[in-house]
XYZ file of C-alpha atoms in Angstrom:
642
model
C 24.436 -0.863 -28.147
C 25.581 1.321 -25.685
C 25.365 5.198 -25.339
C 25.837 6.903 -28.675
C 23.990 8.980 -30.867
C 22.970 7.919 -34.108
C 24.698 9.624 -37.142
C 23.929 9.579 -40.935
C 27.305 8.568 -42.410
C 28.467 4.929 -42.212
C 31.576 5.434 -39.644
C 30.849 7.934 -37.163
C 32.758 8.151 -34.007
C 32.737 11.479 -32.801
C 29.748 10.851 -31.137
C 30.629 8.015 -29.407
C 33.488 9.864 -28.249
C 31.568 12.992 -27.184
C 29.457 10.699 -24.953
C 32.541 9.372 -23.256
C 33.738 13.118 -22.628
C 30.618 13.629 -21.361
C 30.814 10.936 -19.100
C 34.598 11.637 -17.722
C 32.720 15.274 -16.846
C 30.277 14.026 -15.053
C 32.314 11.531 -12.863
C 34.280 14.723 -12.778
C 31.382 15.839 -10.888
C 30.831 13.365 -9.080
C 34.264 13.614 -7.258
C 33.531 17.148 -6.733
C 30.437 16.829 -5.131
C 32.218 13.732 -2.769
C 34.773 15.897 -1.641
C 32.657 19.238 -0.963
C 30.071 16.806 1.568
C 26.951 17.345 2.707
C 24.874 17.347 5.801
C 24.363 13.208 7.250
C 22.127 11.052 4.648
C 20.797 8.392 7.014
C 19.829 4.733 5.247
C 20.101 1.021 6.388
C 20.026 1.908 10.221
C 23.041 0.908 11.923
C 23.357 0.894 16.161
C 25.138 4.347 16.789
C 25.106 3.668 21.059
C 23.649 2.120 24.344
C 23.553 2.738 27.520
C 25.301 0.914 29.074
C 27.287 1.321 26.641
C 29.274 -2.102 25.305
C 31.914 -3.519 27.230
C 31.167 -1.063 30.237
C 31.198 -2.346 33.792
C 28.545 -0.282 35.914
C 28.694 -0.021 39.800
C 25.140 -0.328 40.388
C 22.281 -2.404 38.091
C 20.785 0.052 35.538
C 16.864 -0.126 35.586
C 16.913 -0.450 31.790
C 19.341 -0.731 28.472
C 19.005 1.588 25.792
C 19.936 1.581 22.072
C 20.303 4.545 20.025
C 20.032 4.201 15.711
C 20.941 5.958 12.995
C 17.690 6.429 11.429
C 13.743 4.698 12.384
C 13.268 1.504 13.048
C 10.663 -1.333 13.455
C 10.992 -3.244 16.322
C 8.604 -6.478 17.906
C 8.329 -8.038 21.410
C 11.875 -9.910 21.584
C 14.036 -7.267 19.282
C 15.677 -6.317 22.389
C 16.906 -9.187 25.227
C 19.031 -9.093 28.134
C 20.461 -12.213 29.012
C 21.581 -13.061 32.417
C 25.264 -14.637 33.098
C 23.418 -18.103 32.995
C 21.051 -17.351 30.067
C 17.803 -16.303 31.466
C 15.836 -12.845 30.850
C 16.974 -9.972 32.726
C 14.741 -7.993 30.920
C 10.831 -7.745 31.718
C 9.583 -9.404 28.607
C 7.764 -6.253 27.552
C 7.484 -4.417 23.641
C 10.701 -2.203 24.017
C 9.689 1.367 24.749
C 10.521 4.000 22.020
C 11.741 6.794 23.487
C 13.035 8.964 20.599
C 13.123 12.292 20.617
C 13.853 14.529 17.615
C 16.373 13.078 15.801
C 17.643 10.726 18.334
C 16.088 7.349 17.688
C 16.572 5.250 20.913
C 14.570 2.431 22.622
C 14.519 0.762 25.566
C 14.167 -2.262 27.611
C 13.413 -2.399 31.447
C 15.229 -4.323 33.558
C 14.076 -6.945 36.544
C 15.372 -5.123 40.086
C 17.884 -6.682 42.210
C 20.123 -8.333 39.353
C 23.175 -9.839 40.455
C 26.730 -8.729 39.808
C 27.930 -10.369 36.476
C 28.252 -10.225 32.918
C 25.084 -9.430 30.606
C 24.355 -9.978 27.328
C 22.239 -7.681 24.892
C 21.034 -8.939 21.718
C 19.081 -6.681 19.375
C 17.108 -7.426 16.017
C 15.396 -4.892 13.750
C 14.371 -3.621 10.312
C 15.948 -0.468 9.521
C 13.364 2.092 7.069
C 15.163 0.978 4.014
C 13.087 -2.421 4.624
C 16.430 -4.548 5.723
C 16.882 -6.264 8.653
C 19.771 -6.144 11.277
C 21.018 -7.468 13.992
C 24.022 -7.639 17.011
C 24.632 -8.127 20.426
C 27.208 -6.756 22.664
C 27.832 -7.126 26.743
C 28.151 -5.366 29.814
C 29.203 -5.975 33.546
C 27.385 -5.021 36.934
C 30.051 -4.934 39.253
C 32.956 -6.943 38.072
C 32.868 -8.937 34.260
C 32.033 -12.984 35.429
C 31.920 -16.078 32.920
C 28.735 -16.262 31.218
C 26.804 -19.308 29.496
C 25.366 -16.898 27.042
C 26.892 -17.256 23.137
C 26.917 -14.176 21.368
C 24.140 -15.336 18.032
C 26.233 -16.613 15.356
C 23.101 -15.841 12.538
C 22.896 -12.772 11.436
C 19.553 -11.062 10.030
C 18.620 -11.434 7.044
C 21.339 -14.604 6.299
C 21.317 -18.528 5.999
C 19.490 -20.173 3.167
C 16.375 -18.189 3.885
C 18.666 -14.993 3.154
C 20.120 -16.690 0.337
C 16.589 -17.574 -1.322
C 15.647 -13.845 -0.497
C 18.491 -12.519 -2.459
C 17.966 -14.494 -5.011
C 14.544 -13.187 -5.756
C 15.465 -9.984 -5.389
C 17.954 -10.400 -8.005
C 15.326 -12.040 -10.295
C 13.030 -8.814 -9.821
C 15.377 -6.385 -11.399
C 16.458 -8.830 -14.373
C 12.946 -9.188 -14.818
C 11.544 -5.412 -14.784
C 14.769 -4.974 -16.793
C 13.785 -7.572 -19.412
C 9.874 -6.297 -19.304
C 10.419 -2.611 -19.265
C 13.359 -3.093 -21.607
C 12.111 -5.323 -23.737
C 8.409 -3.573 -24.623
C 10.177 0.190 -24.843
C 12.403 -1.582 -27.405
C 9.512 -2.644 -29.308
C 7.590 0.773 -29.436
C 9.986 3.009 -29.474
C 13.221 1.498 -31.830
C 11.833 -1.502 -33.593
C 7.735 -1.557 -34.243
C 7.979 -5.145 -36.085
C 9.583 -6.728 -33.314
C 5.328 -6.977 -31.841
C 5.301 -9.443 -34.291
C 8.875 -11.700 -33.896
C 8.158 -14.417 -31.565
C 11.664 -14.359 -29.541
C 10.638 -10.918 -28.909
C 7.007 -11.850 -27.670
C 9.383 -15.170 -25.427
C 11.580 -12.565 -24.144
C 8.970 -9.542 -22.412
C 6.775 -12.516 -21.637
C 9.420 -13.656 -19.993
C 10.733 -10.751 -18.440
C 6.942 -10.607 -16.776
C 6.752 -13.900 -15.273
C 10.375 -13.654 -13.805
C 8.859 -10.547 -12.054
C 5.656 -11.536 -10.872
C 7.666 -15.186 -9.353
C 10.468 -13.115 -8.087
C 7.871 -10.491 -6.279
C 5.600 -13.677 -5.074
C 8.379 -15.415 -3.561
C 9.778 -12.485 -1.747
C 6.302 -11.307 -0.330
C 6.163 -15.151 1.284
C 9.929 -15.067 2.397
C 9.600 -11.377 4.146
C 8.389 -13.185 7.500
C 10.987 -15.332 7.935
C 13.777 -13.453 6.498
C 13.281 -10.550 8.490
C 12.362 -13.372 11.633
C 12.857 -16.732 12.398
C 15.015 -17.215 9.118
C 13.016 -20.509 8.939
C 11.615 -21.431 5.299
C 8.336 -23.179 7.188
C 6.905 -19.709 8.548
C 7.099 -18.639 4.878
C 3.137 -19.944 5.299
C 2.801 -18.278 8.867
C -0.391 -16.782 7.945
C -0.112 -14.325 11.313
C 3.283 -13.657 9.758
C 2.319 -12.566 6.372
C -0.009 -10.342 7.643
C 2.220 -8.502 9.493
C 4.488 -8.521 6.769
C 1.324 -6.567 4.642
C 0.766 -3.859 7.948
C 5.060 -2.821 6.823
C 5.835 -0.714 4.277
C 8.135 -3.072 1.998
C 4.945 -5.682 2.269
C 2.168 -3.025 0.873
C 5.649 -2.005 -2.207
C 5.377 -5.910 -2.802
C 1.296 -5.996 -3.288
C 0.991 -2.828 -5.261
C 3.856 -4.649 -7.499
C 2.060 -7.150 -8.073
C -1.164 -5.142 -8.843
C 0.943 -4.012 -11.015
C 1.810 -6.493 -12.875
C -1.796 -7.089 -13.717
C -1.757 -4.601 -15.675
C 1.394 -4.877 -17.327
C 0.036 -8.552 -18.271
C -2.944 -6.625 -20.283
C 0.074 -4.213 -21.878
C 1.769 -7.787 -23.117
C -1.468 -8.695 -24.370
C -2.381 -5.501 -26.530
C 1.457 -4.988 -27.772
C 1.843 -8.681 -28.895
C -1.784 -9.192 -29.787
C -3.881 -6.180 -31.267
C -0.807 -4.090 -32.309
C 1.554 -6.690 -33.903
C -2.126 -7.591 -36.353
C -2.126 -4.095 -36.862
C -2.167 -3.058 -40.181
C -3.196 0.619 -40.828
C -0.402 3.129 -40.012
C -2.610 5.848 -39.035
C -4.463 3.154 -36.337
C -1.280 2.133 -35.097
C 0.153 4.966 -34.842
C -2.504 6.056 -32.497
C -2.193 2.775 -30.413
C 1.637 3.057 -29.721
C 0.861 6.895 -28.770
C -1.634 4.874 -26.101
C 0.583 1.602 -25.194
C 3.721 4.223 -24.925
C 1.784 6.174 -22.032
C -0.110 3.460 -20.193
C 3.151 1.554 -20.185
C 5.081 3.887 -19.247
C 2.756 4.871 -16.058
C 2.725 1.135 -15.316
C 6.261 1.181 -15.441
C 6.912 4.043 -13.550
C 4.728 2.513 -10.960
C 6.632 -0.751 -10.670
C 10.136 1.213 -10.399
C 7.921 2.891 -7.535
C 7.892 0.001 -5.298
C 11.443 0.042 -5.026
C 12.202 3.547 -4.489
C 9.168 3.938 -2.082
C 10.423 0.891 0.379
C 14.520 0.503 0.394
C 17.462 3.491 0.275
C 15.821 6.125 -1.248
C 12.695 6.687 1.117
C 14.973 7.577 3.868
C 17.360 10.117 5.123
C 17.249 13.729 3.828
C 15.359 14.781 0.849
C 13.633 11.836 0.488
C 11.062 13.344 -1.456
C 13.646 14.574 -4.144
C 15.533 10.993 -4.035
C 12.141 8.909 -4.215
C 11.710 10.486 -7.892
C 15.274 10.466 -8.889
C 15.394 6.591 -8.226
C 12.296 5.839 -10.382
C 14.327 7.454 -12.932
C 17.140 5.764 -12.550
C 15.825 2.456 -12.300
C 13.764 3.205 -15.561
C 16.789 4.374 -17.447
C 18.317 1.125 -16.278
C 15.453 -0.932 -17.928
C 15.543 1.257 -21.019
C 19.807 0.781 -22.041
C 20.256 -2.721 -20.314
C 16.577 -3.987 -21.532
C 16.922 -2.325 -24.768
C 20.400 -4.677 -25.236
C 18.650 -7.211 -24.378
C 16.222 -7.243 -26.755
C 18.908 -6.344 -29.440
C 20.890 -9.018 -28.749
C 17.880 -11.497 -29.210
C 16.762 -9.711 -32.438
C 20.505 -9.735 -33.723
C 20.397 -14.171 -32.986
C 16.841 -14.909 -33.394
C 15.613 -12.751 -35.829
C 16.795 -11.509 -39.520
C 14.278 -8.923 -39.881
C 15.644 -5.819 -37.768
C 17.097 -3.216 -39.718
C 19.710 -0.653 -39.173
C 17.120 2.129 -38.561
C 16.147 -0.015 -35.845
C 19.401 -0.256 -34.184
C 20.672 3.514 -35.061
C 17.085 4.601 -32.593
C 18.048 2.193 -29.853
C 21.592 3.806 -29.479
C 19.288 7.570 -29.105
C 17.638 5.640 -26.351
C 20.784 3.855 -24.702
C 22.916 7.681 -24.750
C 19.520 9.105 -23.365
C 19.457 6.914 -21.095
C 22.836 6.944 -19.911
C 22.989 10.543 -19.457
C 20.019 10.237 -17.219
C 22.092 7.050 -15.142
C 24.835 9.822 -14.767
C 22.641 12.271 -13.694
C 20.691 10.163 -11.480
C 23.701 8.708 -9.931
C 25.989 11.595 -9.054
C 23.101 12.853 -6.624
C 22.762 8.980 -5.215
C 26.376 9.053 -4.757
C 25.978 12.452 -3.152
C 23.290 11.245 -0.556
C 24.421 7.759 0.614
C 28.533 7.900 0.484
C 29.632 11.494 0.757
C 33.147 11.804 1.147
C 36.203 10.013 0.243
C 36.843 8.023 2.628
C 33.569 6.357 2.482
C 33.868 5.944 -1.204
C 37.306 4.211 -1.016
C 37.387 2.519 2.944
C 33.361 1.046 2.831
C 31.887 -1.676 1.141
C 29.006 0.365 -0.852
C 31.937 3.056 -2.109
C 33.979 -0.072 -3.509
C 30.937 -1.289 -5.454
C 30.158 2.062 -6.363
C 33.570 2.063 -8.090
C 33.136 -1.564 -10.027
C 29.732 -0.316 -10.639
C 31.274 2.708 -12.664
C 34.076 1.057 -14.104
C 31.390 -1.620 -15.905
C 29.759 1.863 -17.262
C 32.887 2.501 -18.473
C 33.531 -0.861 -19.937
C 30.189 -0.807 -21.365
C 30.811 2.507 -23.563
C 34.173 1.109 -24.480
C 32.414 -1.759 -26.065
C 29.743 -0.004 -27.178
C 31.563 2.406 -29.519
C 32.852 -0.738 -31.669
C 28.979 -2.050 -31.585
C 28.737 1.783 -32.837
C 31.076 1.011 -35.914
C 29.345 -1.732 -36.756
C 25.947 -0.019 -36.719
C 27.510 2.621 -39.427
C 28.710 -0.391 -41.847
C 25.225 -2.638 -41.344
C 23.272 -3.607 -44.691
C 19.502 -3.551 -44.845
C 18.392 -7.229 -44.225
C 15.370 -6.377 -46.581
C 17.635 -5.132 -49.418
C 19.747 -8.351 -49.299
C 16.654 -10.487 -48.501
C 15.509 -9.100 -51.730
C 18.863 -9.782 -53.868
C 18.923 -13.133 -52.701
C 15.010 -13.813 -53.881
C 15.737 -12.719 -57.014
C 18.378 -15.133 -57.249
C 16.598 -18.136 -56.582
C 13.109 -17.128 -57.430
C 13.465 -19.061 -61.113
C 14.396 -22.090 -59.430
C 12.183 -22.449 -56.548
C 9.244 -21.542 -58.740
C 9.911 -24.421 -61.515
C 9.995 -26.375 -58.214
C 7.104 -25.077 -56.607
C 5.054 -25.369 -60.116
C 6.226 -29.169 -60.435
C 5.130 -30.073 -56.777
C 1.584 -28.629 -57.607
C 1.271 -29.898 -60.886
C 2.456 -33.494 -59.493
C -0.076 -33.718 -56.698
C -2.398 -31.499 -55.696
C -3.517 -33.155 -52.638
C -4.118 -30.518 -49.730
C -2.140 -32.750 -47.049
C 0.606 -32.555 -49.586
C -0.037 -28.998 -50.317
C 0.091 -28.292 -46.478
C 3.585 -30.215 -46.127
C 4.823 -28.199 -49.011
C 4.321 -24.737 -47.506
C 5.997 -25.921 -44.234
C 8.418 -27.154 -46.201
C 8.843 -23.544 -48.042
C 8.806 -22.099 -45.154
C 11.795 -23.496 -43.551
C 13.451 -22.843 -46.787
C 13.039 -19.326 -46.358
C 13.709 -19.015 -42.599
C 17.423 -21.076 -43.515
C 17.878 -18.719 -46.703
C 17.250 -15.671 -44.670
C 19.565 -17.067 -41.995
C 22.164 -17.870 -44.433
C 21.891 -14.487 -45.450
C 21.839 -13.178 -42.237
C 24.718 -15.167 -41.183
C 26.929 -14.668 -44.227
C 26.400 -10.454 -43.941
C 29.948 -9.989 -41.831
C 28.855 -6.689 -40.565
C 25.550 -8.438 -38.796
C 28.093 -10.426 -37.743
C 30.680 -8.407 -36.115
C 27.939 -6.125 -34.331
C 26.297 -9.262 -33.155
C 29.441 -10.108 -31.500
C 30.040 -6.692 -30.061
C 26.584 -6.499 -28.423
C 27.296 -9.652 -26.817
C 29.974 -8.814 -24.876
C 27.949 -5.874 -23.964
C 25.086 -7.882 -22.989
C 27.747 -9.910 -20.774
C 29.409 -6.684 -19.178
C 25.871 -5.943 -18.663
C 24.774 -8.810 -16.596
C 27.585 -7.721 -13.771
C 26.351 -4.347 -13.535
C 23.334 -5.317 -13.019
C 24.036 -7.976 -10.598
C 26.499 -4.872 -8.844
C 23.734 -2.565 -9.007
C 21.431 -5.167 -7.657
C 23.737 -5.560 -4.464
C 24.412 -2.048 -3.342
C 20.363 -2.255 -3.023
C 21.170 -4.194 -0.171
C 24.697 -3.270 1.058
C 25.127 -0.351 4.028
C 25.327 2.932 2.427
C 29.251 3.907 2.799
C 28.047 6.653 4.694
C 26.318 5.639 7.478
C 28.720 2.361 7.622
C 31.272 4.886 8.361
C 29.446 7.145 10.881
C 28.922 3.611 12.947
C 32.189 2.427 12.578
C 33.985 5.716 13.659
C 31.431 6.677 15.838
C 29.607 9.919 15.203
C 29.072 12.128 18.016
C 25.922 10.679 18.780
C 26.739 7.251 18.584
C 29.618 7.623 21.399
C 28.984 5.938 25.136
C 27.504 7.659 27.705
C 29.953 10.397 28.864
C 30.929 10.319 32.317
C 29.291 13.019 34.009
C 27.724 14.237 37.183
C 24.410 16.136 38.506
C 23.603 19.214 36.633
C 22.248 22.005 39.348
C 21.459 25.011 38.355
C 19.667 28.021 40.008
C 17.788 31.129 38.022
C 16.219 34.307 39.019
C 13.524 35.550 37.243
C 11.002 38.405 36.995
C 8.014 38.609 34.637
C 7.376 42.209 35.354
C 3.905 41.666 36.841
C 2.633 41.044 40.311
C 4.400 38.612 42.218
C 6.357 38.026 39.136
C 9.868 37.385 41.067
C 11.290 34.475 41.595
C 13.610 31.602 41.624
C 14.183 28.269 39.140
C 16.090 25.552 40.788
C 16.945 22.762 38.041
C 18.911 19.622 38.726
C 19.288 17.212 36.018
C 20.173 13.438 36.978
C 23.015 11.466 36.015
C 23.776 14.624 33.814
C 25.082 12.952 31.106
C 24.881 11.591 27.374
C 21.074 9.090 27.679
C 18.322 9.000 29.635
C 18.497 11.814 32.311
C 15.684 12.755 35.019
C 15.050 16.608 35.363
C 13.602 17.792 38.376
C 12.368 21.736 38.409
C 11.849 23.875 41.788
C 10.418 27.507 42.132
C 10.667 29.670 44.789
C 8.813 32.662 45.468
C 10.516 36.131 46.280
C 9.996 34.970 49.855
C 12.035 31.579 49.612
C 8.696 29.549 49.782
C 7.526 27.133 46.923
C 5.538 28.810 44.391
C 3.044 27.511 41.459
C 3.058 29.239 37.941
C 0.246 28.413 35.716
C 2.716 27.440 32.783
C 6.363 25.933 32.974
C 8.166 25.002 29.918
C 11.667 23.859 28.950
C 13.879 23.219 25.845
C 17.745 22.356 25.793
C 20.188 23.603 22.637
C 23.519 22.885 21.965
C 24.253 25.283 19.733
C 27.938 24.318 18.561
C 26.450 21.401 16.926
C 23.414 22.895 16.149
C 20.928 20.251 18.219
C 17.596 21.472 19.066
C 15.913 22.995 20.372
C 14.566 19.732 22.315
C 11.443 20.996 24.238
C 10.659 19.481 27.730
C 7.392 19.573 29.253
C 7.530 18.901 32.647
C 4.757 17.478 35.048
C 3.799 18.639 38.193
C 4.107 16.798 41.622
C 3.642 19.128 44.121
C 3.445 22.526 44.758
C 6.405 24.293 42.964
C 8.157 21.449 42.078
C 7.640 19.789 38.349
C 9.848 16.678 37.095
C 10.373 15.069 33.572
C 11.713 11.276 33.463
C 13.544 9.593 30.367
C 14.878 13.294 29.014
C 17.658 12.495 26.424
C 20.544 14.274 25.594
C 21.910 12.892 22.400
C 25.671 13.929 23.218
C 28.136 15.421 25.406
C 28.491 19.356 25.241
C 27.692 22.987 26.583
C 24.131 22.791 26.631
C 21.647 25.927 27.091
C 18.698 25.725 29.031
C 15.848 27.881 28.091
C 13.277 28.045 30.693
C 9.724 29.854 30.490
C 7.906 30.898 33.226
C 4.300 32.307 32.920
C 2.876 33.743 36.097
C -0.346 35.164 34.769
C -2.271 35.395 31.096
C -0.294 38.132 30.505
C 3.307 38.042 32.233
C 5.950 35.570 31.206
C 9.475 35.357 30.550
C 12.222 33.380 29.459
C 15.776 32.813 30.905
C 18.440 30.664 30.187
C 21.673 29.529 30.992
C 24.480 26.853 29.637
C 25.681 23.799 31.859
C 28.129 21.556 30.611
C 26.426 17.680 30.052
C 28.638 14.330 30.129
């Protein structure tokens, strides 16, 4: 069933057609919020620069390369290596230095000295904070671009059959928390005798073991799909511990703590509660099962939301919550059909009350998918052309459209729920139909022999009887029928969505995609610029308080600069302050401050090495000057940078 509220007479639709209005609003929203924007949502890290940048041809051999990202990264020894023209390292071998500052995430490589003129190839591997890996490579030229024995790497992260295996599991882990969350909220909350159907009990035991495999075989497959994309370091013991020391490696564990205790759920719901008798007793025990399951669920859901899109970019600690949500409401309508579908097939007990509370949960539950998703939609595409021109908008759209689909198909389920007859009443009917006749037979059989092998064979034998009579029944009712028909194609519709939903887990937010492929202004090559010199007065008011701040900033452009500070006395001779400090602003695109702390050499001079400025603009210097506890002042003044 999908999302629509119960109602008492036997044909309501204006439900069902309330919940589509109130769908059409809130994609309504949805394209409102797109087009008004927001401030950059950074997730699945994406190279937004270097330096050199790619394709440039330098006069002189840079001492190192640097990349910039658009979010945090984890790198390793080799994640950044400079190839020669004929192959070898360029690069000293070393863990690439992290030299980000603010919100400018760049590292570095250093570079042998004396390199020959030529063409030089970078190649780069990482995992971005969203837990997925990527890779590239691009070139550059010292002097003049030569031929060079170097081939560009074909693989990329995360691909080949190791990728393939990966995905795969990951897949498995959402049909499986689907089925398991699903499945048991289906049993406490919609149909209470389903603790006691067997296909039930197959399908949330299921649902577990898919998860627990899936979640196993991705913890072993982390290493090499985020490495050596190589199925034998799978059992790289080195490797898995450094898998367990990342954040997407301690998400997998606590999983499958997790699941521990979602095994001891299974085996209270389908074990002490299905014998349950007593109402008042079990009414108690689903109060308990509904909140330990649902904490244990919430906690699973966790280990996605804490380790892939939503644990970076801005307001991660709003979008963290909002995806447990999400992914629970996804469990709850998709889950929930599921398990309807298997009770509609494989069981002739469930009742129309049971089916009229499942569609309460499915419009709940869709209500909270809209919710959820206009602010995901918000936060990782943001605009139109990233919705329409990217790869994550375009699922994004399929990914609505199956909604869509899924309602349309769910208000005939909807029709069918208003028209279904009580399988007890009919159950019932039909007893009293044959009751005459199977007793004479049952009284002959007994009276013939009344061996207790035979007597044994008999009641199997009766009870097949009734399971095909209740069938028959079940099958003959046309109603049962047409709704059992109905949910399966929503059950179908519903295996794409989740298999869409599954991949835009793993697919480039549309807007960060964009940002890299247009190039935002931090992601565009090193400006060409010259020597920044600049030359202050200053006066702190107290004793020998005058002076003069001589700043030049070296190559003065977009990177890696060197800033060199002089101060001169009111007598033109070098003078020492007991406190020096410096931060650059750009304040048309609102960057920074970015403090600089310089060191001292020598007597009136200080110097800072590796100071980055992020991009090319009219930058103000502020510069404080303390010349005793009590006198200081600060002075600035703009320069123009790249």
């Amino acid at each position: 069933m999908s999302a629509t509220a119960p109602a008492a007479g036997p044909s309501p639709i204006r439900r069902p057609l309330a919940a589509a209005a109130l769908l059409a609003a809130l994609l309504s929203l949805v394209v409102g919020l797109l087009l008004a924007g927001a401030g950059p949502a950074s997730a699945h890290a994406a190279l937004t620069g270097s330096d050199p940048a790619d394709g440039a041809v330098v006069d002189t051999a840079p001492k190192e390369v640097t990349l910039s990202f658009s979010e945090a990264i984890a790198v390793g020894d080799d994640s950044i290596r400079v190839l020669d023209p004929s192959g070898k390292r360029a690069d000293t071998g070393a863990e690439p230095k992290n030299l980000t500052e603010g919100s400018t995430v760049r590292y570095g490589v250093s570079l042998h000295s004396g390199l020959p003129d030529g063409t030089y190839t970078v190649a780069w591997q990482a995992i971005s904070a969203d837990s997925h890996p990527i890779s590239g490579a691009f070139t550059f030229s010292i002097g003049a671009p030569s031929e060079t024995t170097v081939a560009l790497p074909s693989r990329e992260a995360g691909g080949g059959p190791v990728g393939v295996a990966y995905d795969i599991a990951r897949y498995a882990a959402y049909g499986g928390f689907v089925l398991l969350v699903g499945g048991s909220a289906f049993v406490l909350v919609c149909w209470r005798g389903g603790a006691t159907a067997l296909p039930m009990q197959r399908l949330v035991v299921r649902g577990w073991l898919t998860l627990t495999a899936a979640t196993l075989a991705m913890l072993l497959l982390r290493h090499p799909y985020t490495g050596s994309g190589k199925f034998a370091d799978a059992f790289d013991l080195a490797g898995l511990q450094s898998v367990l020391d990342t954040k997407p490696g301690a998400a997998l564990v606590s999983r499958l703590l997790l699941l521990g205790a979602a095994a001891l759920f299974i085996a209270v719901l389908f074990g002490t509660y299905a014998r349950r008798e007593d109402e008042r007793e079990k009414k108690d025990l689903t109060f308990g099962l509904a909140v330990g399951g649902g904490v244990v669920a919430t906690g699973i859901a966790a280990t996605w939301a804490m380790s892939e899109h939503a644990s970076t970019g801005i307001q991660a600690n709003i979008a963290m919550p909002v995806d447990v949500l999400h992914l629970l409401a996804v469990a709850a309508w998709l889950g929930g059909l599921a398990s309807l579908l298997v009770a509609l097939y494989r069981t002739p007990d469930i009742g129309s009350a049971a089916v009229r509370r499942f569609s309460t949960v499915a419009f709940s539950s869709v209500v909270v998918l809209a919710a959820t998703g206009i602010y995901q939609s918000w936060r990782q595409v943001g605009s139109w052309s990233a919705l329409t021109g990217t790869r994550y908008g375009q699922l994004l759209i399929l990914k609505v459209a199956l909604i869509a689909v899924l309602l349309a198909v769910g208000w005939y389920s909807r029709r069918w729920t208003g028209r279904l007859t009580d399988p007890a009443a009919a159950s019932e009917e039909a007893a009293e139909d044959e009751a005459p006749e199977e007793a004479a037979g049952e009284a002959d059989d007994v009276t013939e022999d009344a061996d207790p092998e035979r007597a044994a064979q008999l009641a199997r034998q009766r009870a097949l009887l009734t399971a095909t009579r209740k069938k028959r029944i079940r099958d003959a009712d046309p109603e049962r029928s047409g709704l059992r028909r109905s949910v399966l194609a929503e059950a179908a519709v519903a295996v794409v969505l989740l298999a869409v939903t599954t991949m835009l887990t793993s697919t480039e937010p549309g807007r960060t995609e964009e940002e890299a492929a247009n190039g935002t202004p931090a992601a565009s090559a090193p400006a060409a610029g010259g020597p920044v010199n600049l030359k202050m007065p200053f006066d702190t008011g107290g004793q020998n308080g005058k002076g003069t701040v001589r700043i030049d900033i070296e190559p003065g452009r977009t990177g890696s600069n060197d800033l060199h500070v002089w101060i001169d006395g009111s007598d033109g001779k070098p003078m020492d302050v007991p406190e020096l400090k410096l931060a650059l602003t750009l304040e048309a695109k609102d960057i920074g401050p970015l403090p600089v702390i310089p060191d001292r050499l020598a007597e009136g001079h200080w110097s800072a090495s590796a100071v980055q400025i992020p991009m090319a603009g009219d930058w103000k210097i502020d510069v404080t000057v303390r010349t005793s506890d009590i006198d200081q002042v600060t002075i600035d003044k703009n320069a123009k940078i790249g």
